[in-house]
Coordinates of C-alpha atoms and ligand atoms in Angstrom, one line a residue:
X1028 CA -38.7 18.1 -13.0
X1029 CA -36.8 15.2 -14.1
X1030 CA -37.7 11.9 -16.5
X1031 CA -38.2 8.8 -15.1
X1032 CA -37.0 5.7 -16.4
X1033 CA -40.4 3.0 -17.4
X1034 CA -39.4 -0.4 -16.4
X1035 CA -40.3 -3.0 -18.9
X1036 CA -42.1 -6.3 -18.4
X1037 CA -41.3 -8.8 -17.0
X1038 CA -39.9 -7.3 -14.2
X1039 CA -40.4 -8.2 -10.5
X1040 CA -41.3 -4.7 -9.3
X1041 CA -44.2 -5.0 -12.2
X1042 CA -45.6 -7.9 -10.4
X1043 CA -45.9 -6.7 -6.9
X1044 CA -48.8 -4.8 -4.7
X1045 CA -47.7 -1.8 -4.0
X1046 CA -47.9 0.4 -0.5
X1047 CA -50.8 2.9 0.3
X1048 CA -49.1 6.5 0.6
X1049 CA -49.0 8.1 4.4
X1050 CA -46.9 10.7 4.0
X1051 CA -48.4 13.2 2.0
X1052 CA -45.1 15.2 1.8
X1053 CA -42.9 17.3 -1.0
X1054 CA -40.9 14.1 -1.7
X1055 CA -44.2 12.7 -3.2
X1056 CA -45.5 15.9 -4.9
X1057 CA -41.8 15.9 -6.4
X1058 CA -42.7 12.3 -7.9
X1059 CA -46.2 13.0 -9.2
X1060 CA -44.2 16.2 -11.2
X1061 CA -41.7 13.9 -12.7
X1062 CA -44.2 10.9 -13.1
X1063 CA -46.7 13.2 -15.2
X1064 CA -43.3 14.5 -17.2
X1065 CA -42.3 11.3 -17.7
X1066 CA -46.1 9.9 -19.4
X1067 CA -46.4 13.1 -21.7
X1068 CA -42.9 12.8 -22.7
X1069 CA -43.5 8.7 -23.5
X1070 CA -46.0 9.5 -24.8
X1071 CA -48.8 8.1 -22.4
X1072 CA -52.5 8.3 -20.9
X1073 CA -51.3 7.3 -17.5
X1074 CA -48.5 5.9 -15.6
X1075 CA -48.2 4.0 -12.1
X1076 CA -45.6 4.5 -9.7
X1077 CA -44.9 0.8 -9.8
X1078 CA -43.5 1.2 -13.5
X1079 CA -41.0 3.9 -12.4
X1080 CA -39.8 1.7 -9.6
X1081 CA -41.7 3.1 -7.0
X1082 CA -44.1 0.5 -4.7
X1083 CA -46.4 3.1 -3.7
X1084 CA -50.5 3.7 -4.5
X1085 CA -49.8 6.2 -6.6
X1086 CA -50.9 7.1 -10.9
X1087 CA -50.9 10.2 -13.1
X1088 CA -53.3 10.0 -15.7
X1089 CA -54.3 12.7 -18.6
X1090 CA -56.4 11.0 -21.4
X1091 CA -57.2 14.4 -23.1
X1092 CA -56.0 12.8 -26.7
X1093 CA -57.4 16.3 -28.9
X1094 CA -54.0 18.5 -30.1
X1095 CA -55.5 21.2 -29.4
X1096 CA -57.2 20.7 -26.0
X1097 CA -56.1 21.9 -22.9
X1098 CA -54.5 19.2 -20.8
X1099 CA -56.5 17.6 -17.8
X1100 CA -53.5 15.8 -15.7
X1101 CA -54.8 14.2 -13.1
X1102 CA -52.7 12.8 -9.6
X1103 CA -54.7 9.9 -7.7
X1104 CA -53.2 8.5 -4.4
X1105 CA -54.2 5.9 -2.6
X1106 CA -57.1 4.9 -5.3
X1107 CA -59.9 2.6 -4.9
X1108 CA -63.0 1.1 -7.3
X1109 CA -65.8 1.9 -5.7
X1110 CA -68.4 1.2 -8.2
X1111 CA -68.6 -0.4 -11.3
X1112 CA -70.9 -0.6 -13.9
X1113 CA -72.2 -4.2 -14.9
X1114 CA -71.9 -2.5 -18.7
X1115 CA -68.5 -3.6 -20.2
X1116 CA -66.6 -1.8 -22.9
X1117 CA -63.6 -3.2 -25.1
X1118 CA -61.0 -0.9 -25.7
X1119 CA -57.3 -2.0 -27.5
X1120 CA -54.9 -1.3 -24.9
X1121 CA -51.5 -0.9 -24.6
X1122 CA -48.9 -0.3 -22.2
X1123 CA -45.6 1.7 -21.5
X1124 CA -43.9 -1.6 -19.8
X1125 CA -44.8 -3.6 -23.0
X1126 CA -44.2 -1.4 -25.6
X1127 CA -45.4 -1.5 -28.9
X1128 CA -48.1 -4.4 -27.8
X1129 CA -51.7 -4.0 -28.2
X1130 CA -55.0 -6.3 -27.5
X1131 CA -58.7 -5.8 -26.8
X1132 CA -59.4 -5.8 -23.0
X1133 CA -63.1 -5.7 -21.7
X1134 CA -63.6 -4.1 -18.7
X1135 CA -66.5 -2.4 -16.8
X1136 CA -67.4 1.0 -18.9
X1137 CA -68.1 2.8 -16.0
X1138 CA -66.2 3.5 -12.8
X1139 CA -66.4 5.2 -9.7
X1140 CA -63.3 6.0 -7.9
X1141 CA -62.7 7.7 -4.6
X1142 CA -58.5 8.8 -3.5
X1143 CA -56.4 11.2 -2.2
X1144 CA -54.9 14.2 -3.7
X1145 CA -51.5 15.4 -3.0
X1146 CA -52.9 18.2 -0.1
X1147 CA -54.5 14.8 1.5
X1148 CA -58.3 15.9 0.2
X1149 CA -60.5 12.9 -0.1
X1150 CA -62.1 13.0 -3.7
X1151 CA -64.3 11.0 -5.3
X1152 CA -65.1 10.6 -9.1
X1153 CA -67.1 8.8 -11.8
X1154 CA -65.2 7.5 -15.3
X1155 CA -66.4 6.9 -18.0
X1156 CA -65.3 6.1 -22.0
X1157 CA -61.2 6.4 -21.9
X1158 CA -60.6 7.5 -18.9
X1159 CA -62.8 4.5 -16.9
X1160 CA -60.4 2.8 -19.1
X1161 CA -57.1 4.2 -17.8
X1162 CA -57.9 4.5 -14.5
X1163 CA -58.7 0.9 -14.6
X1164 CA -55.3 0.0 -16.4
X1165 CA -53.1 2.0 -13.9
X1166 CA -54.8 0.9 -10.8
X1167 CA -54.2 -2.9 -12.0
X1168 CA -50.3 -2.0 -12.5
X1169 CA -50.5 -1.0 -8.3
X1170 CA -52.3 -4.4 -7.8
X1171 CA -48.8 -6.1 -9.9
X1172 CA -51.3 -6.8 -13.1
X1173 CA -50.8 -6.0 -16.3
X1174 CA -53.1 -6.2 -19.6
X1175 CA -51.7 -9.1 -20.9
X1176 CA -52.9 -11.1 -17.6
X1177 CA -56.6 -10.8 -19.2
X1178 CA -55.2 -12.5 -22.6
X1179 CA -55.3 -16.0 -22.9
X1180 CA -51.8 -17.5 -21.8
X1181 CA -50.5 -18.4 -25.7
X1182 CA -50.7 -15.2 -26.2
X1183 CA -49.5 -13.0 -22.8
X1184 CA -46.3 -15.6 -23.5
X1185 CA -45.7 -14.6 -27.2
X1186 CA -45.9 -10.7 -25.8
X1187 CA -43.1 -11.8 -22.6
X1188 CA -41.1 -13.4 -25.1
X1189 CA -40.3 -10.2 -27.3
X1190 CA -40.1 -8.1 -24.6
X1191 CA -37.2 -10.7 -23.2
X1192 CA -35.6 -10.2 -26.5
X1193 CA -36.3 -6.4 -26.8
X1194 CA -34.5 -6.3 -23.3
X1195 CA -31.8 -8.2 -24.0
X1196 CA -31.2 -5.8 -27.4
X1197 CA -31.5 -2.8 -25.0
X1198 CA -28.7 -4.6 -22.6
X1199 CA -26.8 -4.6 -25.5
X1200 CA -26.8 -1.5 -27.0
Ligands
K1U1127 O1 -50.0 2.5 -17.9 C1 -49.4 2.6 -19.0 O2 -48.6 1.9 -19.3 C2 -49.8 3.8 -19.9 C3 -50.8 3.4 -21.0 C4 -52.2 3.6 -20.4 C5 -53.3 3.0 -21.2 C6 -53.4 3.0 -22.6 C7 -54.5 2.4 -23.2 C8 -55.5 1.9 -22.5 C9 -55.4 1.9 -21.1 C10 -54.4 2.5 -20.5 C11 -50.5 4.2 -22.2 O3 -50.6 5.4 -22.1 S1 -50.0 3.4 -23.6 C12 -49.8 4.7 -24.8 C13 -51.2 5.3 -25.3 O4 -52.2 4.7 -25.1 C14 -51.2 6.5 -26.0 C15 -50.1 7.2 -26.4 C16 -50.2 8.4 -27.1 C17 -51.4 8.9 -27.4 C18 -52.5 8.3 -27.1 C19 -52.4 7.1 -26.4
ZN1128 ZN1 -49.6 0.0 -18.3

């Protein structure tokens, strides 16, 4: 397995729709290994191809948050909403691309989700509490949006603004 490196906002390959998955091969099992490395090592709840540079429908997710709990890593390809409950739920969100950023999203508390897993078996799921959450985070980031798109625009500007400056720090370093 190998650690990916998280692209950080703004960045073009944040912004675009990424490409449903055909080939359900061991180039792309080899990716979901390194993409659920990669969000346990951050650490993270989830992570979307997109933010490793990849444009394909594809997000790790494992929002088991207890120390001593068995982990629950989940790989979803090709996902799709489903359902949704009308019920919304706020929940302070943050994101690997935007590091160190946080706001209050509302979102619908309850999700159904049908996808792919990597031996090509349709599944099909309901979310609720965190998870409905994170799967609702990651599949935005394969749509090319981001959190701070729901936050009203003096705000997602202050947030683009540091991360310009934390980038250009990085570039420096
Ligand atoms: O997509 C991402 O950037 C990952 C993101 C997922 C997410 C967080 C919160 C709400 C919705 C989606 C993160 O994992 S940010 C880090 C985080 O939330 C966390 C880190 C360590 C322990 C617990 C949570
Ligand atoms: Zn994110």
């Amino acid at each position: 397995m190998a650690l990916k490196t998280i692209l950080i906002h703004p960045d073009p390959r944040l912004k675009a729709t990424a490409d449903p998955v055909s080939d359900f091969d061991k180039e792309l099992a080899k990716l979901a290994d390194d993409m659920l490395e990669t969000m346990y090592a951050a650490p993270g709840i989830g992570l979307a191809a997109p933010q490793v540079g990849v444009g394909k429908r594809l997000l790790v997710m494992d929002c088991v948050k207890e120390e001593n709990a068995s982990p629950e890593p989940m790989v979803l390809i090709n996902p799709e909403v489903t359902w949704s409950s009308e019920e919304l739920n706020t929940y302070e969100e943050g994101c690997l691309s935007i590091p160190d950023q946080y706001a209050d999203v509302e979102r619908p508390a309850e999700v159904e989700v049908s996808w792919t897993d990597l031996t090509g078996t349709l599944q099909k799921e309901r979310f609720d509490g965190l998870w409905a959450t994170c799967v609702q985070h990651e599949i935005d980031h394969l749509n090319g949006k981001l959190f701070i798109d729901y936050l009203k625009p003096l705000k997602r500007q202050m947030i683009t603004r540091k991360m310009v400056k934390l980038k250009r720090e990085k570039a420096r370093a």
